């Protein structure tokens, strides 16, 4: 089989590339990635050494380029990770989120229709469900929870999901969708909470916590997300949505304190800053469907996953230090200076 992985030079996409190459060495993996600020070819260095891997630089919203690639490769499965993924950037400038996340998805599905495909898989997010109140720990997102988005990012991801379901119903495109909670692990870009905290704490810099740090996220080690998607693309039912999460809820403050303990750094580095506009309060996934239908369960406990993640950032300093040296400096200044 030949699998197209879009966005494979980013955080989850690259972890998925390595997961596929390891678990299914008989398959070929082609990665299409625009190499935006979040894409990093250094991440795919080891994959490039393998014969059954090909990297192609390109934009999923570039119809001519995408159609040319589909004509060349005759894909069996497409897994679409490519996206603008950071909520704060979507608040600063929503336009590119609509282009990549919605129109890019449409272009990929049009190519699937034109050239035929065994499966189109859309990597979505729990953020399409909006948020849950902090004082109702009994509530969880199921696949039936209505779409109710908060940020331009989540609105663009929800729009793409609706388009995917429309292509299934109208054109009989064989699609699946997964909606996962917050991931963490190796190759996570340091604009996101956990790698931002690790990289800044290692440099003894202040750690910006939005509001009071009481918002809750449901954390999943990235390899567990990869194993779930792998099951869904091979055994999941066409036309279905599967939630992915491991019942691992933590307040942001708990997460930051866990990381600091692992790094042996003082809590005095924590600084409370102005809250994110429209900040979702709590995410919490009910993963019953994927467990009952496909037998999926997460393998990594939060404390082990955080330890492995911290070890990875310690062992791979050049990977993130190179990022911090570039445009990231301006990004941090722009986003945090006046907070
Ligand atoms: P990321 O920002 O780390 O990586 C995105 C990748 O997509 C980058 O390599 C970038 O270069 C590429 N890309 C961006 N625009 C592109 C375009 N127009 N054409 C081709 N490539 C393009 O993102 P991530 O955190 O790895 O997220 C991957 C996917 O998973 C996204 O669809 C996101 O919505 C979803 N998701 C993320 C999380 C999470 O916690 N990070 C959780 C659930 C779902
Ligand atoms: O739930 C899945 C989503 O998780 C994905 O769809 C998104 O692509 C991914 O970026 C992530 O979104 P969040 O907004 O939850 O992740 P982020 O790491 O940006 O923030 C996590 C929490 O930490 C959130 O409540 C905001 C807070 N935060 C974040 C940053 C960057 C801080 O307090 N300080 C910060 O500096």
XYZ file of C-alpha atoms and ligand atoms in Angstrom:
419
model
C 0.000 0.000 0.000
C 1.065 3.594 -0.519
C -0.023 6.038 2.171
C -0.009 9.807 1.761
C 0.715 11.593 5.038
C 0.162 15.344 4.737
C 1.764 17.586 7.345
C 4.316 14.854 8.110
C 7.064 17.360 8.940
C 5.040 18.654 11.900
C 4.593 17.281 15.408
C 1.984 14.519 15.149
C 2.463 13.860 11.422
C 6.171 13.075 11.883
C 5.459 10.785 14.825
C 2.891 9.040 12.603
C 5.439 8.667 9.752
C 7.844 6.912 12.156
C 5.025 4.803 13.590
C 4.000 3.627 10.087
C 7.572 2.891 8.966
C 8.125 0.809 12.100
C 4.791 -1.009 12.330
C 4.160 -1.516 8.595
C 7.533 -1.759 6.816
C 5.742 -3.398 3.862
C 3.925 -0.112 3.093
C 5.264 2.975 1.336
C 4.855 6.391 2.965
C 4.828 9.641 1.001
C 4.838 12.886 2.988
C 3.471 16.101 1.466
C 4.312 19.166 3.554
C 4.488 22.888 2.819
C 7.219 23.363 5.453
C 5.556 26.319 7.138
C 7.143 27.685 10.333
C 5.843 24.499 12.039
C 7.318 22.044 9.530
C 10.879 20.875 10.003
C 12.816 18.661 7.618
C 15.379 17.862 10.326
C 12.595 15.939 12.041
C 12.354 13.558 9.072
C 16.114 13.004 8.690
C 15.953 9.328 9.735
C 12.858 8.638 7.629
C 14.635 10.005 4.534
C 17.208 7.213 4.883
C 14.522 4.581 4.279
C 13.708 3.357 0.764
C 9.954 3.205 1.350
C 9.719 6.899 2.304
C 9.451 9.928 0.028
C 9.246 13.590 1.031
C 7.512 16.100 -1.259
C 7.422 19.823 -0.508
C 4.041 21.266 -1.412
C 0.832 22.935 -0.291
C -2.331 20.837 0.150
C -4.308 23.824 -1.143
C -2.308 23.868 -4.431
C -4.696 21.938 -6.690
C -2.313 21.475 -9.618
C 0.503 20.182 -7.375
C -1.773 17.844 -5.431
C -3.364 16.388 -8.577
C 0.070 15.867 -10.144
C 1.227 13.956 -7.049
C -1.908 11.775 -6.978
C -1.440 10.977 -10.705
C 2.167 9.915 -9.999
C 1.633 7.916 -6.817
C -1.834 6.283 -6.965
C -2.385 6.433 -3.189
C -4.347 3.767 -1.327
C -4.830 5.828 1.839
C -4.600 9.550 2.582
C -4.134 10.757 6.162
C -4.508 14.518 6.430
C -2.548 16.041 9.314
C -1.617 19.235 7.428
C -3.074 22.250 9.191
C -2.434 25.521 10.861
C -2.702 24.211 14.397
C -2.095 26.952 16.964
C -5.128 28.627 18.568
C -3.234 31.818 19.532
C -2.031 32.348 15.952
C -5.616 31.888 14.686
C -6.722 34.700 16.997
C -3.927 36.913 15.652
C -4.591 36.174 11.942
C -7.396 33.756 10.961
C -7.066 33.865 7.130
C -4.472 31.152 6.552
C -6.430 28.813 8.874
C -9.385 28.924 6.487
C -7.193 28.433 3.406
C -5.198 25.467 4.670
C -7.626 23.787 7.019
C -10.793 24.077 4.910
C -9.795 24.640 1.268
C -6.757 22.349 1.567
C -9.047 19.560 2.813
C -11.364 20.144 -0.147
C -8.487 19.923 -2.646
C -7.260 16.635 -1.134
C -10.736 15.119 -1.258
C -11.266 16.293 -4.855
C -8.036 14.512 -5.772
C -9.278 11.388 -3.953
C -12.471 11.507 -6.010
C -10.618 12.057 -9.262
C -8.040 9.295 -8.818
C -9.877 6.847 -6.538
C -8.864 5.975 -3.001
C -9.343 3.226 -0.411
C -9.658 5.676 2.459
C -9.476 9.422 3.155
C -8.767 10.067 6.826
C -9.213 13.483 8.423
C -7.212 14.187 11.588
C -9.526 16.423 13.578
C -9.613 17.679 17.142
C -11.753 17.664 20.280
C -11.833 21.471 19.989
C -14.701 21.155 17.472
C -16.961 20.366 20.461
C -16.192 23.689 22.175
C -15.643 23.416 25.911
C -17.140 21.934 29.070
C -17.704 23.834 32.342
C -15.109 23.380 35.093
C -17.781 22.535 37.698
C -19.245 19.548 35.778
C -16.566 16.812 35.900
C -19.300 14.299 34.988
C -19.560 15.663 31.419
C -17.473 14.351 28.476
C -17.355 14.859 24.699
C -18.891 11.930 22.811
C -19.145 11.628 19.016
C -22.751 12.884 19.359
C -21.797 16.111 21.174
C -22.862 19.032 18.935
C -20.201 21.060 17.151
C -19.810 24.369 19.000
C -16.543 26.110 18.240
C -14.735 28.951 20.038
C -11.651 30.035 18.047
C -10.996 30.602 14.338
C -8.777 27.495 14.539
C -11.508 25.233 15.895
C -14.094 26.759 13.541
C -11.842 25.934 10.573
C -11.332 22.353 11.786
C -15.091 21.919 12.327
C -15.796 23.301 8.827
C -13.395 20.750 7.373
C -15.123 17.935 9.307
C -18.507 18.966 7.881
C -17.043 19.015 4.388
C -15.573 15.532 4.877
C -18.964 14.170 5.982
C -20.635 15.922 3.024
C -18.188 14.308 0.564
C -19.009 10.940 2.104
C -22.756 11.359 1.848
C -22.905 13.064 -1.534
C -19.993 11.477 -3.412
C -19.663 8.238 -1.391
C -16.019 9.091 -0.618
C -14.748 6.454 1.872
C -13.852 8.713 4.785
C -13.128 8.463 8.496
C -12.556 11.234 11.051
C -10.750 11.109 14.398
C -11.094 13.809 17.050
C -8.255 13.692 19.549
C -7.470 15.546 22.750
C -4.201 17.451 23.462
C -1.054 15.571 22.433
C 2.439 15.845 23.899
C 5.765 14.146 23.147
C 8.841 14.426 20.871
C 9.002 17.010 18.031
C 6.300 19.228 19.605
C 6.798 22.825 18.411
C 7.761 25.103 21.341
C 4.846 27.515 20.850
C 2.560 24.941 22.558
C 2.267 24.743 26.353
C 4.385 21.694 27.277
C 7.410 22.236 24.973
C 7.257 25.983 25.673
C 7.498 25.303 29.403
C 10.297 22.738 28.991
C 12.430 24.936 26.714
C 11.937 28.108 28.769
C 12.455 26.408 32.137
C 15.704 24.862 30.872
C 16.856 28.420 30.091
C 15.600 29.662 33.516
C 13.086 31.985 31.817
C 9.630 32.962 33.103
C 6.758 30.589 32.306
C 3.619 32.369 31.048
C 0.438 30.773 32.399
C -2.811 32.189 30.959
C -5.371 33.490 33.478
C -5.239 31.520 36.716
C -3.977 28.297 35.127
C -7.273 26.581 35.989
C -8.251 25.527 32.453
C -8.278 21.776 31.962
C -6.860 19.780 29.050
C -7.008 16.022 28.458
C -3.429 14.954 27.609
C -2.439 12.008 25.406
C 1.070 10.807 24.547
C 1.517 11.292 20.803
C 2.343 7.633 20.063
C -1.066 6.653 21.454
C -2.711 9.041 18.998
C -0.701 7.407 16.187
C -1.749 3.884 17.201
C -5.410 4.973 17.273
C -5.274 6.536 13.784
C -3.490 3.452 12.466
C -6.340 1.258 13.749
C -9.026 3.547 12.339
C -7.538 3.722 8.827
C -7.145 -0.061 8.666
C -10.159 -1.327 10.645
C -12.483 1.622 11.304
C -15.910 1.832 9.674
C -16.249 4.158 6.686
C -18.286 7.305 7.367
C -17.604 7.146 11.115
C -16.139 9.599 13.615
C -13.959 8.265 16.457
C -12.986 10.273 19.543
C -9.466 9.631 20.899
C -8.415 10.364 24.472
C -7.150 8.619 27.572
C -9.024 10.214 30.511
C -5.973 12.227 31.471
C -7.327 15.564 32.637
C -5.021 18.107 34.267
C -5.251 21.840 34.958
C -2.583 23.843 33.149
C -1.024 24.674 36.494
C -0.756 20.959 37.374
C 0.942 20.313 34.037
C 3.446 23.148 34.496
C 4.261 22.027 38.045
C 4.762 18.397 36.898
C 7.214 19.539 34.221
C 9.089 21.767 36.695
C 9.423 18.874 39.139
C 10.785 16.626 36.391
C 13.327 19.314 35.455
C 14.143 20.139 39.058
C 13.350 23.832 38.448
C 11.577 26.213 40.900
C 7.868 27.100 40.720
C 8.899 30.747 41.129
C 9.448 30.786 37.337
C 5.647 30.721 36.868
C 4.161 34.076 35.778
C 0.434 34.643 35.367
C -0.376 36.552 32.175
C -3.513 37.914 30.471
C -5.887 35.139 29.465
C -6.419 33.905 25.885
C -9.579 35.553 24.420
C -12.432 33.024 24.267
C -10.259 30.527 26.205
C -11.945 27.076 26.314
C -12.345 25.979 29.920
C -12.208 22.208 29.851
C -11.764 19.440 27.270
C -12.539 15.830 28.192
C -12.926 12.974 25.724
C -15.114 9.899 26.115
C -13.171 7.242 24.134
C -15.741 4.431 24.632
C -16.524 4.022 20.919
C -12.952 3.436 19.712
C -12.332 1.131 22.670
C -15.463 -0.969 22.107
C -15.232 -1.132 18.297
C -11.488 -1.342 17.699
C -10.071 -2.342 21.096
C -7.888 0.786 21.300
C -6.449 1.806 24.678
C -3.633 4.262 25.400
C -0.343 2.624 26.423
C 1.403 5.543 28.163
C 0.521 6.995 31.575
C 0.897 10.773 31.959
C 3.808 10.699 34.424
C 5.771 8.256 32.209
C 4.937 10.236 29.082
C 6.076 13.512 30.639
C 9.313 11.882 31.803
C 9.992 10.508 28.310
C 9.154 13.886 26.773
C 11.476 15.792 29.111
C 14.249 13.253 28.406
C 13.703 13.723 24.671
C 14.022 17.533 24.921
C 17.163 17.139 27.031
C 18.712 14.702 24.541
C 17.698 16.741 21.469
C 18.626 20.310 22.403
C 19.824 21.279 18.896
C 16.368 20.408 17.478
C 14.532 23.003 19.601
C 17.404 25.472 20.051
C 17.505 25.910 16.253
C 13.807 26.773 16.311
C 14.248 29.284 19.161
C 17.040 31.033 17.232
C 14.870 31.760 14.175
C 11.582 33.683 13.628
C 10.353 32.229 16.899
C 12.078 35.046 18.810
C 9.836 37.616 17.061
C 6.805 35.392 17.596
C 7.416 35.188 21.341
C 8.014 38.926 21.613
C 4.849 39.716 19.603
C 2.587 37.322 21.513
C 3.845 37.740 25.065
C 5.506 41.157 25.468
C 2.275 43.037 26.254
C 0.460 40.230 28.076
P 1.915 21.188 13.609
O 1.574 22.631 13.525
O 3.008 20.722 14.494
O 2.255 20.640 12.137
C 1.510 20.987 11.015
C 2.283 20.534 9.778
O 1.471 20.829 8.627
C 3.609 21.270 9.573
O 4.620 20.359 9.169
C 3.314 22.262 8.451
O 4.441 22.580 7.659
C 2.268 21.487 7.658
N 1.400 22.365 6.867
C 0.768 23.494 7.274
N 0.062 24.025 6.262
C 0.239 23.197 5.192
C -0.246 23.203 3.867
N -1.044 24.180 3.424
N 0.119 22.207 3.041
C 0.952 21.208 3.467
N 1.446 21.168 4.701
C 1.087 22.146 5.563
O 0.540 20.452 13.959
P 0.259 19.174 14.873
O 0.150 19.600 16.279
O 1.181 18.093 14.494
O -1.221 18.798 14.386
C -1.407 17.934 13.276
C -2.908 17.740 13.055
O -3.489 17.164 14.220
C -3.660 19.036 12.804
O -4.640 18.788 11.819
C -4.324 19.358 14.141
O -5.510 20.068 13.940
C -4.581 17.959 14.670
N -4.605 17.812 16.146
C -3.565 18.286 16.899
C -3.572 18.058 18.273
C -2.454 18.521 19.158
O -2.539 18.408 20.378
N -1.345 19.037 18.621
C -4.647 17.359 18.865
C -5.696 16.912 18.053
C -5.662 17.131 16.696
O -7.311 19.711 22.112
C -6.584 19.541 20.940
C -5.863 20.817 20.580
O -4.796 20.962 21.509
C -5.344 20.807 19.150
O -6.439 20.782 18.257
C -4.473 22.046 18.871
O -3.901 21.962 17.583
C -3.367 22.096 19.907
O -2.583 23.261 19.714
C -3.951 22.085 21.326
O -4.681 23.304 21.587
P -4.575 24.087 23.001
O -4.953 25.489 22.784
O -5.262 23.321 24.064
O -2.968 23.930 23.244
P -1.869 24.943 23.802
O -0.624 24.139 24.034
O -1.763 26.168 22.976
O -2.448 25.359 25.205
C -2.743 24.407 26.218
C -3.331 25.135 27.409
O -2.280 25.931 27.997
C -4.430 26.117 27.048
O -5.412 26.115 28.066
C -3.732 27.463 26.980
C -2.629 27.331 28.002
N -1.377 28.061 27.708
C -0.813 27.919 26.477
C 0.358 28.590 26.156
C 0.974 28.451 24.787
C -0.772 28.842 28.691
O -1.287 28.956 29.825
N 0.382 29.516 28.377
C 0.957 29.432 27.142
O 2.007 30.102 26.927
